[in-house]
XYZ file of C-alpha atoms in Angstrom:
596
model
C 100.583 -109.696 113.194
C 102.203 -112.142 110.645
C 105.702 -113.671 110.963
C 107.988 -113.407 108.262
C 107.011 -116.547 106.761
C 103.457 -115.544 106.883
C 104.588 -112.516 105.143
C 106.051 -114.389 102.455
C 102.862 -116.584 102.030
C 100.898 -113.658 101.518
C 102.791 -111.702 99.163
C 103.552 -114.511 96.748
C 99.933 -114.847 96.275
C 99.414 -114.582 92.379
C 102.891 -114.912 91.715
C 103.623 -118.984 91.963
C 105.014 -118.671 88.481
C 107.505 -115.898 88.946
C 108.646 -117.306 92.126
C 109.644 -120.571 90.166
C 111.426 -118.755 87.839
C 113.399 -116.806 90.642
C 114.173 -120.198 92.174
C 115.747 -121.258 88.896
C 117.598 -118.250 88.918
C 118.960 -119.212 92.262
C 120.363 -122.322 90.934
C 121.728 -121.127 87.903
C 123.396 -118.250 89.344
C 125.770 -120.255 91.204
C 126.182 -123.063 88.916
C 127.431 -120.464 86.345
C 129.968 -118.757 88.349
C 131.143 -122.631 89.253
C 131.854 -123.318 85.535
C 133.070 -119.923 84.812
C 135.964 -119.916 87.529
C 136.839 -123.580 86.125
C 137.017 -122.430 82.742
C 138.759 -119.279 83.536
C 140.910 -121.378 85.621
C 142.013 -123.682 83.072
C 142.084 -121.108 80.298
C 144.773 -118.651 81.954
C 146.876 -122.266 82.838
C 146.847 -122.776 78.897
C 148.006 -119.329 78.468
C 150.859 -119.354 80.777
C 151.945 -122.666 79.853
C 152.394 -122.203 76.313
C 149.304 -122.950 73.899
C 151.005 -123.329 70.269
C 150.656 -126.825 70.134
C 146.869 -126.783 71.690
C 145.309 -123.768 69.797
C 142.455 -125.493 69.223
C 141.759 -126.430 72.697
C 142.450 -122.675 73.705
C 139.721 -121.630 71.129
C 137.277 -124.078 72.267
C 137.879 -122.617 75.766
C 137.475 -119.154 74.996
C 134.263 -119.941 72.715
C 133.058 -121.648 76.060
C 133.745 -118.381 78.139
C 131.793 -116.367 75.727
C 128.914 -118.692 75.663
C 129.066 -118.657 79.805
C 129.172 -114.744 79.477
C 126.253 -114.636 76.838
C 123.949 -116.817 79.256
C 125.253 -114.859 82.055
C 123.943 -111.436 80.347
C 120.749 -113.374 79.098
C 119.952 -114.515 82.815
C 120.424 -111.217 84.192
C 118.249 -109.770 81.603
C 115.600 -112.408 82.457
C 116.226 -111.701 86.309
C 115.260 -108.097 85.702
C 112.074 -109.020 84.048
C 111.325 -111.312 86.994
C 112.089 -109.175 89.830
C 109.954 -105.866 88.106
C 107.137 -108.306 87.516
C 107.452 -109.330 90.934
C 107.366 -105.798 92.038
C 104.432 -105.145 90.595
C 102.563 -108.073 92.181
C 104.119 -107.387 95.572
C 103.156 -103.782 95.332
C 99.542 -104.302 94.812
C 99.539 -106.906 97.732
C 100.964 -104.381 100.137
C 98.041 -101.969 99.063
C 95.546 -104.638 99.265
C 97.144 -105.376 103.031
C 96.680 -101.915 103.870
C 93.327 -101.803 102.867
C 92.550 -104.676 105.160
C 94.481 -103.646 107.950
C 92.957 -100.073 108.270
C 89.138 -100.836 109.036
C 88.125 -98.004 111.664
C 84.668 -98.239 113.400
C 84.670 -94.591 113.858
C 86.247 -91.476 112.697
C 87.019 -89.390 115.670
C 90.655 -90.216 115.607
C 90.859 -90.309 112.376
C 89.782 -86.549 111.637
C 93.098 -85.342 112.815
C 96.507 -84.248 111.422
C 98.413 -86.732 113.367
C 96.513 -89.592 111.699
C 97.631 -88.443 108.111
C 101.261 -88.258 109.394
C 100.952 -91.630 111.272
C 99.721 -93.089 108.270
C 102.434 -91.682 106.231
C 105.045 -93.203 108.359
C 103.190 -96.666 108.379
C 102.783 -96.776 104.661
C 106.602 -95.988 104.331
C 107.429 -98.998 106.597
C 104.678 -101.095 104.745
C 106.343 -100.569 101.293
C 109.774 -101.625 102.938
C 108.510 -104.934 104.070
C 106.900 -105.655 101.001
C 110.272 -106.041 99.467
C 110.951 -109.354 101.786
C 110.139 -111.895 99.274
C 112.577 -110.103 96.979
C 114.995 -109.886 99.875
C 114.478 -113.666 100.677
C 114.978 -114.526 97.061
C 118.157 -112.314 96.986
C 119.799 -113.936 100.259
C 119.121 -117.342 98.996
C 120.811 -116.515 95.749
C 123.428 -114.825 97.202
C 123.871 -117.566 99.442
C 124.389 -119.873 96.793
C 126.891 -117.624 95.479
C 128.798 -116.977 98.510
C 128.802 -120.833 99.175
C 130.387 -121.784 95.589
C 132.717 -119.167 95.642
C 133.849 -119.295 99.167
C 134.402 -123.072 98.601
C 136.320 -122.425 95.618
C 138.707 -119.885 97.549
C 138.928 -121.968 100.351
C 140.706 -124.559 98.155
C 143.398 -122.673 97.378
C 143.752 -120.627 101.046
C 141.688 -120.583 103.932
C 143.391 -117.189 104.933
C 142.005 -115.431 102.114
C 138.310 -116.333 102.708
C 138.828 -115.510 106.634
C 140.321 -112.004 105.410
C 137.179 -111.540 102.975
C 134.711 -112.528 105.752
C 136.280 -110.806 108.787
C 136.303 -107.426 106.710
C 133.021 -107.496 105.421
C 131.481 -107.957 108.913
C 131.693 -103.990 109.195
C 129.502 -103.441 106.434
C 126.869 -105.679 108.152
C 127.014 -103.392 111.235
C 126.290 -100.376 109.012
C 123.421 -101.734 106.880
C 121.975 -103.333 110.125
C 122.055 -99.628 111.532
C 120.817 -98.218 108.358
C 117.319 -99.123 108.611
C 116.828 -97.440 112.079
C 118.620 -94.189 110.818
C 116.301 -94.339 107.774
C 113.199 -94.709 109.824
C 113.871 -92.071 112.006
C 114.996 -89.492 109.125
C 111.476 -90.357 107.069
C 109.826 -89.343 110.431
C 111.538 -86.026 110.601
C 110.904 -85.188 106.874
C 106.993 -86.883 106.990
C 105.321 -83.459 107.223
C 107.446 -81.567 104.835
C 106.751 -84.050 102.444
C 103.141 -84.126 102.739
C 103.094 -80.705 102.580
C 105.062 -80.427 99.294
C 102.622 -82.999 97.908
C 99.462 -80.872 99.089
C 100.916 -77.791 97.646
C 102.037 -79.301 94.130
C 98.185 -80.786 93.974
C 97.099 -76.717 94.588
C 99.224 -75.612 91.654
C 97.941 -78.461 89.454
C 94.418 -79.458 90.120
C 91.723 -77.809 87.807
C 89.776 -76.889 90.925
C 92.595 -75.251 92.856
C 93.955 -73.389 89.438
C 90.484 -71.612 88.944
C 91.250 -69.607 92.554
C 95.219 -69.035 91.611
C 93.825 -67.208 88.518
C 91.225 -65.159 90.273
C 93.383 -64.538 93.400
C 96.709 -64.207 91.645
C 97.758 -66.726 94.268
C 100.396 -68.851 92.361
C 103.520 -66.851 93.478
C 102.364 -67.441 97.191
C 101.972 -71.246 96.635
C 105.052 -71.460 94.677
C 107.052 -69.941 97.694
C 105.057 -72.369 99.825
C 106.259 -75.315 97.675
C 109.734 -74.103 97.468
C 110.050 -73.834 101.482
C 108.512 -77.189 101.959
C 110.694 -78.953 99.201
C 114.117 -76.822 100.427
C 113.357 -78.482 103.850
C 113.200 -81.848 102.364
C 116.165 -81.502 100.332
C 118.180 -80.213 103.096
C 117.256 -83.070 105.075
C 118.164 -85.464 102.393
C 121.535 -83.796 102.110
C 121.936 -84.240 105.920
C 121.452 -87.876 105.554
C 123.439 -88.057 102.242
C 126.375 -86.884 104.281
C 125.835 -88.905 107.271
C 125.558 -91.918 105.002
C 128.663 -90.917 102.947
C 130.871 -90.720 106.086
C 129.923 -94.040 107.324
C 130.076 -95.594 104.163
C 133.373 -93.832 103.378
C 134.412 -95.512 106.758
C 132.935 -98.684 106.102
C 134.528 -98.926 102.266
C 138.083 -98.262 103.739
C 138.079 -102.035 104.578
C 137.635 -102.481 100.577
C 141.403 -101.700 99.581
C 142.307 -103.417 102.744
C 140.866 -106.489 101.831
C 142.494 -106.208 97.972
C 146.001 -105.295 99.675
C 145.568 -108.355 102.226
C 144.368 -110.863 99.594
C 146.790 -109.757 96.744
C 149.671 -110.322 99.441
C 148.600 -113.712 100.519
C 148.127 -114.849 96.546
C 151.653 -113.154 95.480
C 153.192 -115.054 98.354
C 151.591 -118.447 97.233
C 152.329 -117.827 93.481
C 156.263 -117.014 94.588
C 156.275 -120.094 96.670
C 154.851 -121.970 93.571
C 151.790 -123.110 95.588
C 149.613 -121.743 92.876
C 149.800 -121.294 89.035
C 149.152 -117.786 87.380
C 145.956 -119.260 86.110
C 144.971 -120.153 89.882
C 145.939 -116.157 90.910
C 143.826 -114.979 88.121
C 141.009 -116.994 88.900
C 140.786 -116.580 92.508
C 141.365 -112.691 91.989
C 138.163 -112.684 89.601
C 136.649 -114.814 92.311
C 136.992 -112.487 95.105
C 134.962 -109.882 93.538
C 131.480 -111.735 93.070
C 132.260 -113.027 96.407
C 132.362 -109.648 98.083
C 129.586 -108.204 96.025
C 127.295 -111.202 96.883
C 128.395 -110.681 100.623
C 127.264 -107.067 100.138
C 124.061 -107.791 98.201
C 122.977 -110.315 101.011
C 123.731 -107.991 103.838
C 121.416 -104.942 102.455
C 118.595 -107.451 101.617
C 119.001 -108.973 105.260
C 118.151 -104.993 106.312
C 114.771 -105.392 105.201
C 113.879 -107.897 107.622
C 114.693 -104.949 110.278
C 112.213 -103.118 108.929
C 109.491 -106.054 109.761
C 110.160 -105.248 113.233
C 110.019 -101.357 113.012
C 106.679 -102.027 111.273
C 105.512 -104.220 114.005
C 106.454 -101.428 116.661
C 104.575 -98.615 114.687
C 101.552 -100.727 113.837
C 100.745 -101.400 117.486
C 101.081 -97.751 118.347
C 98.563 -96.937 115.203
C 96.241 -99.493 116.060
C 95.985 -98.671 119.610
C 95.623 -95.113 118.561
C 93.299 -95.339 115.731
C 91.696 -98.778 115.492
C 91.475 -99.807 119.349
C 87.557 -99.459 119.192
C 87.436 -101.924 116.439
C 88.329 -104.852 118.883
C 86.125 -105.595 121.902
C 86.278 -108.290 124.409
C 82.566 -108.854 124.544
C 79.899 -110.150 121.944
C 78.141 -107.191 120.249
C 74.580 -106.803 119.927
C 72.868 -106.827 116.286
C 70.093 -104.393 115.192
C 67.432 -105.664 112.981
C 65.803 -102.062 113.089
C 66.389 -98.731 114.456
C 63.337 -98.227 116.439
C 64.865 -95.217 118.945
C 68.040 -93.361 119.079
C 69.033 -91.645 122.389
C 71.681 -89.444 123.529
C 72.138 -89.119 127.315
C 74.148 -86.192 128.985
C 76.512 -86.335 126.336
C 79.799 -84.221 126.291
C 82.146 -84.712 123.380
C 85.649 -83.263 122.886
C 87.420 -83.624 119.559
C 90.962 -85.079 119.996
C 93.757 -82.361 120.234
C 91.211 -79.693 121.644
C 90.514 -78.677 125.184
C 86.814 -77.049 124.768
C 83.824 -79.642 124.053
C 82.275 -79.683 120.687
C 78.673 -80.862 122.263
C 77.878 -80.626 126.156
C 75.546 -82.412 128.177
C 73.422 -83.102 125.467
C 70.477 -85.069 126.008
C 67.490 -86.177 123.466
C 65.383 -89.226 122.525
C 64.187 -90.098 119.148
C 61.712 -92.832 118.257
C 62.223 -94.419 114.624
C 59.542 -92.327 113.344
C 60.785 -88.990 113.911
C 61.723 -86.222 111.409
C 64.261 -84.038 113.426
C 65.751 -80.666 112.135
C 69.020 -79.530 113.879
C 69.525 -75.722 113.441
C 72.156 -73.426 115.082
C 74.976 -71.192 114.003
C 78.163 -72.277 112.384
C 80.251 -73.975 114.956
C 77.284 -74.892 117.333
C 77.768 -78.768 116.990
C 75.141 -79.570 114.407
C 77.167 -81.930 112.031
C 79.180 -83.277 115.262
C 75.739 -84.477 116.918
C 74.635 -85.735 113.488
C 77.884 -87.843 113.152
C 77.631 -89.226 116.629
C 73.989 -90.339 115.845
C 75.099 -91.990 112.860
C 77.732 -93.969 114.980
C 80.903 -92.457 113.488
C 82.432 -91.168 116.710
C 83.804 -92.692 119.345
C 82.047 -91.330 122.576
C 81.806 -91.796 126.142
C 80.018 -95.299 127.644
C 76.409 -94.945 128.111
C 76.105 -91.924 126.562
C 74.408 -92.548 123.143
C 72.016 -95.871 122.862
C 70.355 -97.314 119.774
C 67.168 -99.437 120.928
C 68.408 -98.952 124.497
C 71.589 -100.649 124.061
C 74.802 -98.606 124.567
C 76.837 -97.955 121.328
C 79.937 -99.413 122.458
C 77.897 -102.644 122.832
C 76.490 -102.579 119.159
C 78.060 -103.875 115.989
C 78.832 -100.923 114.222
C 79.402 -102.696 111.042
C 75.520 -103.891 111.498
C 74.555 -100.395 112.689
C 76.177 -98.514 109.595
C 73.981 -100.982 107.348
C 70.693 -99.055 108.916
C 72.056 -95.510 108.451
C 72.645 -93.303 105.696
C 74.313 -89.582 105.886
C 74.729 -87.117 103.151
C 77.262 -84.744 104.569
C 77.963 -81.414 103.115
C 81.624 -82.607 102.617
C 80.435 -85.091 100.330
C 82.921 -86.880 97.995
C 82.850 -86.206 94.081
C 83.704 -89.882 92.934
C 85.413 -89.940 89.535
C 83.069 -92.807 88.463
C 79.911 -93.408 86.563
C 76.651 -91.867 87.639
C 75.450 -95.215 88.581
C 78.507 -95.943 90.491
C 78.451 -92.875 92.242
C 74.833 -93.442 93.507
C 74.759 -97.237 94.244
C 78.603 -97.540 95.431
C 78.633 -101.185 93.277
C 79.615 -102.210 89.663
C 77.246 -101.058 87.027
C 74.099 -103.245 86.513
C 71.677 -102.725 83.978
C 68.743 -104.293 85.681
C 68.854 -102.759 89.107
C 65.282 -102.060 89.793
C 66.149 -99.923 92.839
C 68.145 -97.522 90.794
C 65.302 -97.495 88.350
C 62.661 -96.711 90.930
C 65.022 -94.110 92.334
C 65.460 -92.299 89.375
C 61.577 -92.297 88.513
C 60.765 -91.264 91.727
C 63.628 -88.345 91.883
C 64.287 -87.784 88.247
C 65.563 -84.052 89.481
C 68.747 -85.756 90.894
C 70.440 -86.784 87.825
C 71.092 -84.323 85.053
C 68.546 -84.672 82.052
C 71.512 -84.900 79.948
C 72.930 -87.851 81.268
C 69.714 -89.781 82.869
C 69.649 -92.097 80.192
C 73.190 -93.337 80.304
C 74.051 -94.457 83.965
C 77.677 -95.635 82.958
C 78.651 -92.178 82.005
C 82.037 -91.044 83.979
C 81.610 -87.949 86.263
C 84.452 -85.235 86.982
C 87.584 -83.939 85.164
C 89.975 -87.142 86.262
C 89.420 -89.098 83.131
C 89.142 -89.239 79.416
C 85.494 -89.320 78.176
C 84.336 -87.916 81.365
C 81.454 -85.251 81.747
C 82.017 -82.558 84.601
C 78.745 -81.174 86.143
C 78.154 -78.345 88.561
C 78.130 -78.302 92.363
C 74.823 -78.423 92.433
C 74.188 -81.511 90.427
C 77.031 -83.352 92.251
C 75.066 -82.679 95.473
C 72.066 -84.084 94.056
C 73.886 -87.089 92.998
C 75.134 -87.432 96.651
C 71.492 -86.946 97.735
C 70.660 -89.857 95.471
C 73.527 -91.849 97.097
C 72.131 -91.353 100.818
C 68.233 -92.626 99.541
C 69.257 -95.466 97.490
C 70.374 -97.182 100.413
C 67.092 -97.212 101.688
C 68.133 -97.312 105.493
C 66.296 -96.878 108.789
C 68.182 -93.302 109.338
C 68.656 -90.977 106.790
C 70.809 -87.860 107.862
C 70.772 -84.656 105.461
C 73.772 -82.862 106.944
C 73.286 -79.584 104.873
C 72.945 -81.959 102.130
C 71.104 -79.392 100.320
C 73.202 -76.040 100.482
C 74.236 -75.930 96.996
C 70.886 -76.155 95.570
C 68.785 -73.468 94.522
C 65.917 -72.453 97.138
C 62.985 -73.813 94.900
C 64.684 -77.120 94.141
C 65.850 -77.249 97.800
C 62.355 -77.315 99.105
C 60.735 -79.466 96.880
C 63.463 -82.238 96.945
C 63.392 -81.918 100.852
C 59.393 -82.145 100.902
C 59.117 -85.002 98.682
C 61.961 -86.945 100.733
C 60.295 -86.054 104.130
C 56.719 -87.661 102.594
C 58.335 -90.656 101.346
C 60.035 -91.332 104.712
C 57.070 -91.341 106.785
C 57.486 -93.842 109.442
C 61.443 -93.740 109.449
C 63.649 -91.430 111.095
C 65.294 -88.472 109.111
C 67.603 -86.116 110.386
C 67.877 -82.833 108.860
C 70.815 -80.447 109.339
C 70.116 -77.009 108.183
C 70.389 -73.335 108.046
C 67.174 -73.161 106.065
C 64.358 -72.467 108.473
C 61.728 -73.112 106.142
C 63.255 -76.872 105.805
C 63.149 -76.900 109.605
C 59.547 -76.086 109.782
C 58.777 -79.027 107.325
C 60.253 -81.704 110.297
C 58.502 -82.757 113.520
C 61.065 -81.648 115.735
C 63.461 -78.827 115.682
C 66.713 -78.722 117.727
C 68.392 -75.314 118.455
C 72.094 -75.683 119.316
C 74.250 -72.756 120.711
C 77.758 -73.520 121.715
C 77.411 -77.041 121.711
C 74.333 -77.347 124.072
C 70.554 -77.461 123.386
C 69.245 -74.041 123.778
C 65.738 -74.980 122.918
C 63.513 -77.793 121.389
C 60.033 -78.373 120.268
C 57.502 -79.011 117.297
C 58.482 -76.217 114.998
C 54.886 -74.390 114.990
C 54.775 -74.580 118.899
C 58.382 -72.743 118.823
C 57.436 -70.044 116.276
C 54.025 -69.093 118.529
C 56.819 -68.211 121.296
C 59.382 -65.543 121.552
C 61.869 -68.433 120.911
C 65.481 -68.431 119.163
C 63.697 -70.574 116.418
C 61.292 -67.729 115.883
C 64.248 -65.205 115.610
C 65.994 -67.220 113.461
C 62.918 -67.853 111.363
C 62.178 -63.836 111.346
C 65.838 -62.784 110.495
C 65.668 -65.440 107.328
C 62.623 -63.581 106.054
C 59.933 -66.487 107.008
C 59.804 -67.589 103.389
C 62.175 -67.161 100.406
C 61.135 -70.131 98.382
C 59.999 -67.930 95.775
C 62.629 -65.224 95.479
C 63.002 -65.529 92.051
C 60.302 -64.799 89.429
C 60.695 -64.392 85.364
C 59.746 -61.644 83.776
C 57.712 -61.567 80.195
C 61.076 -61.954 78.543
C 61.983 -65.520 80.509
C 64.430 -63.851 82.369
C 64.559 -63.957 86.214
C 64.395 -60.887 88.719
C 65.557 -60.761 92.062
C 62.442 -59.538 94.300
């Protein structure tokens, strides 16, 4: 975890010129304040002593004060530009750092509600410490202002300076306590905020609006949104009341400071220790001195968020990313020749019943395996485990005889490709969706893939790989669910990996296309491991080996034709599905389709 100075160095990348401007502002602010104090003092002393015979001098001072005020306004505007520009750069750096931090090697703990909540809390702290550079700038700038005005005030009365500093101390205590209070508050409203955000998506996203219309669900979701936002608002009001009470208590010291300061100045004026100009100048200097102290205290508050972030990050890393750091060297795999599972029992976090129970199997690198079973039987879980995506007990999953906990998973993922039923519809171009990289017009692998599998890209879009898909951006084209799934299959094939997992990857395709695509894939992948998770018994029969799961356990396994000759579970499922429904549609003489 980085120190404050390391944070400053990291966040300042790409902002050198802006920081140079901020340094200039740090110097200009106190210097301008000094001149304003001195000129104001002389101006008011001239007015108090009679200026009829020195009118030109008075006008000169007035013009000088006007120029100082104009320069102050210009610098204030320029400082606003610097702060906004810095904020844009810093937010980008913070997001970049967030992506660098979150590099899990498995998804076991990540696919949980607690991950979303903890990530939301971590992001909140991260955004706060993203203001460290601005806080450093503010602290240094305000420190310069404080030094200048404290020196000027002390030239007339150390007592006034002591009153201001001592009675500003409660504000420091309040601000220091405020960081922990806000952190606790955000933890309490995180779930309500996330719920309100999700429901807002349901009320606005096109895919959700479709069901809103069909099921007349808008009133239901509006009521959920109202309840969630009401909880957030009520919690915010509680915080505001608490802040108001404490803030009011702290603010009571402000009039006390003013009264004591004025009493001291009036006493000095009465005893002719200062002139009227001095009185007015010191009174004018007290306000920026107090504001600078308050601003510096608020900026110091940001440094406390660094400690809070460290606390949260340690827990987050331990819970979700601990498997990414090991104390021994990891094995790299050149080619996956064998995958074995030995008496594996796997339980999802926060669940009591195992998703898989004492599962054992061994596959060589040339096997085509089908995993079948009822919904919730553990098919996708086993597929993801064989893809290395889950954290499993030691010595329960092996690649080339090496336990997965001793395998470099980054290297392992280079050898595995998976197309899941819950694939992502990326709002990117066709090429980017398939290749997951920037568009390249001379990509031979892409061209060969499309030539071999033209059915995976819509005919109307095949000639323009740069065409955006979806409905997120202007100029994009939306395609059907089946066409999206074909593109996801192409993404899995483009990688050309040792192991390809099709986890119900053809569920949205029509039966004929489904059979033709899978048959072609299996033919092309002779000599490479392919795992097909499916409910289609015809697809299962096309593989070398069938695994039937039931309630997380292997009920039976074997070659598909051998299982069909027995009174097996696979044969029962085959019979129930109607043996062969790949041609369940025919065209009549009018060119229309009839179901038979």
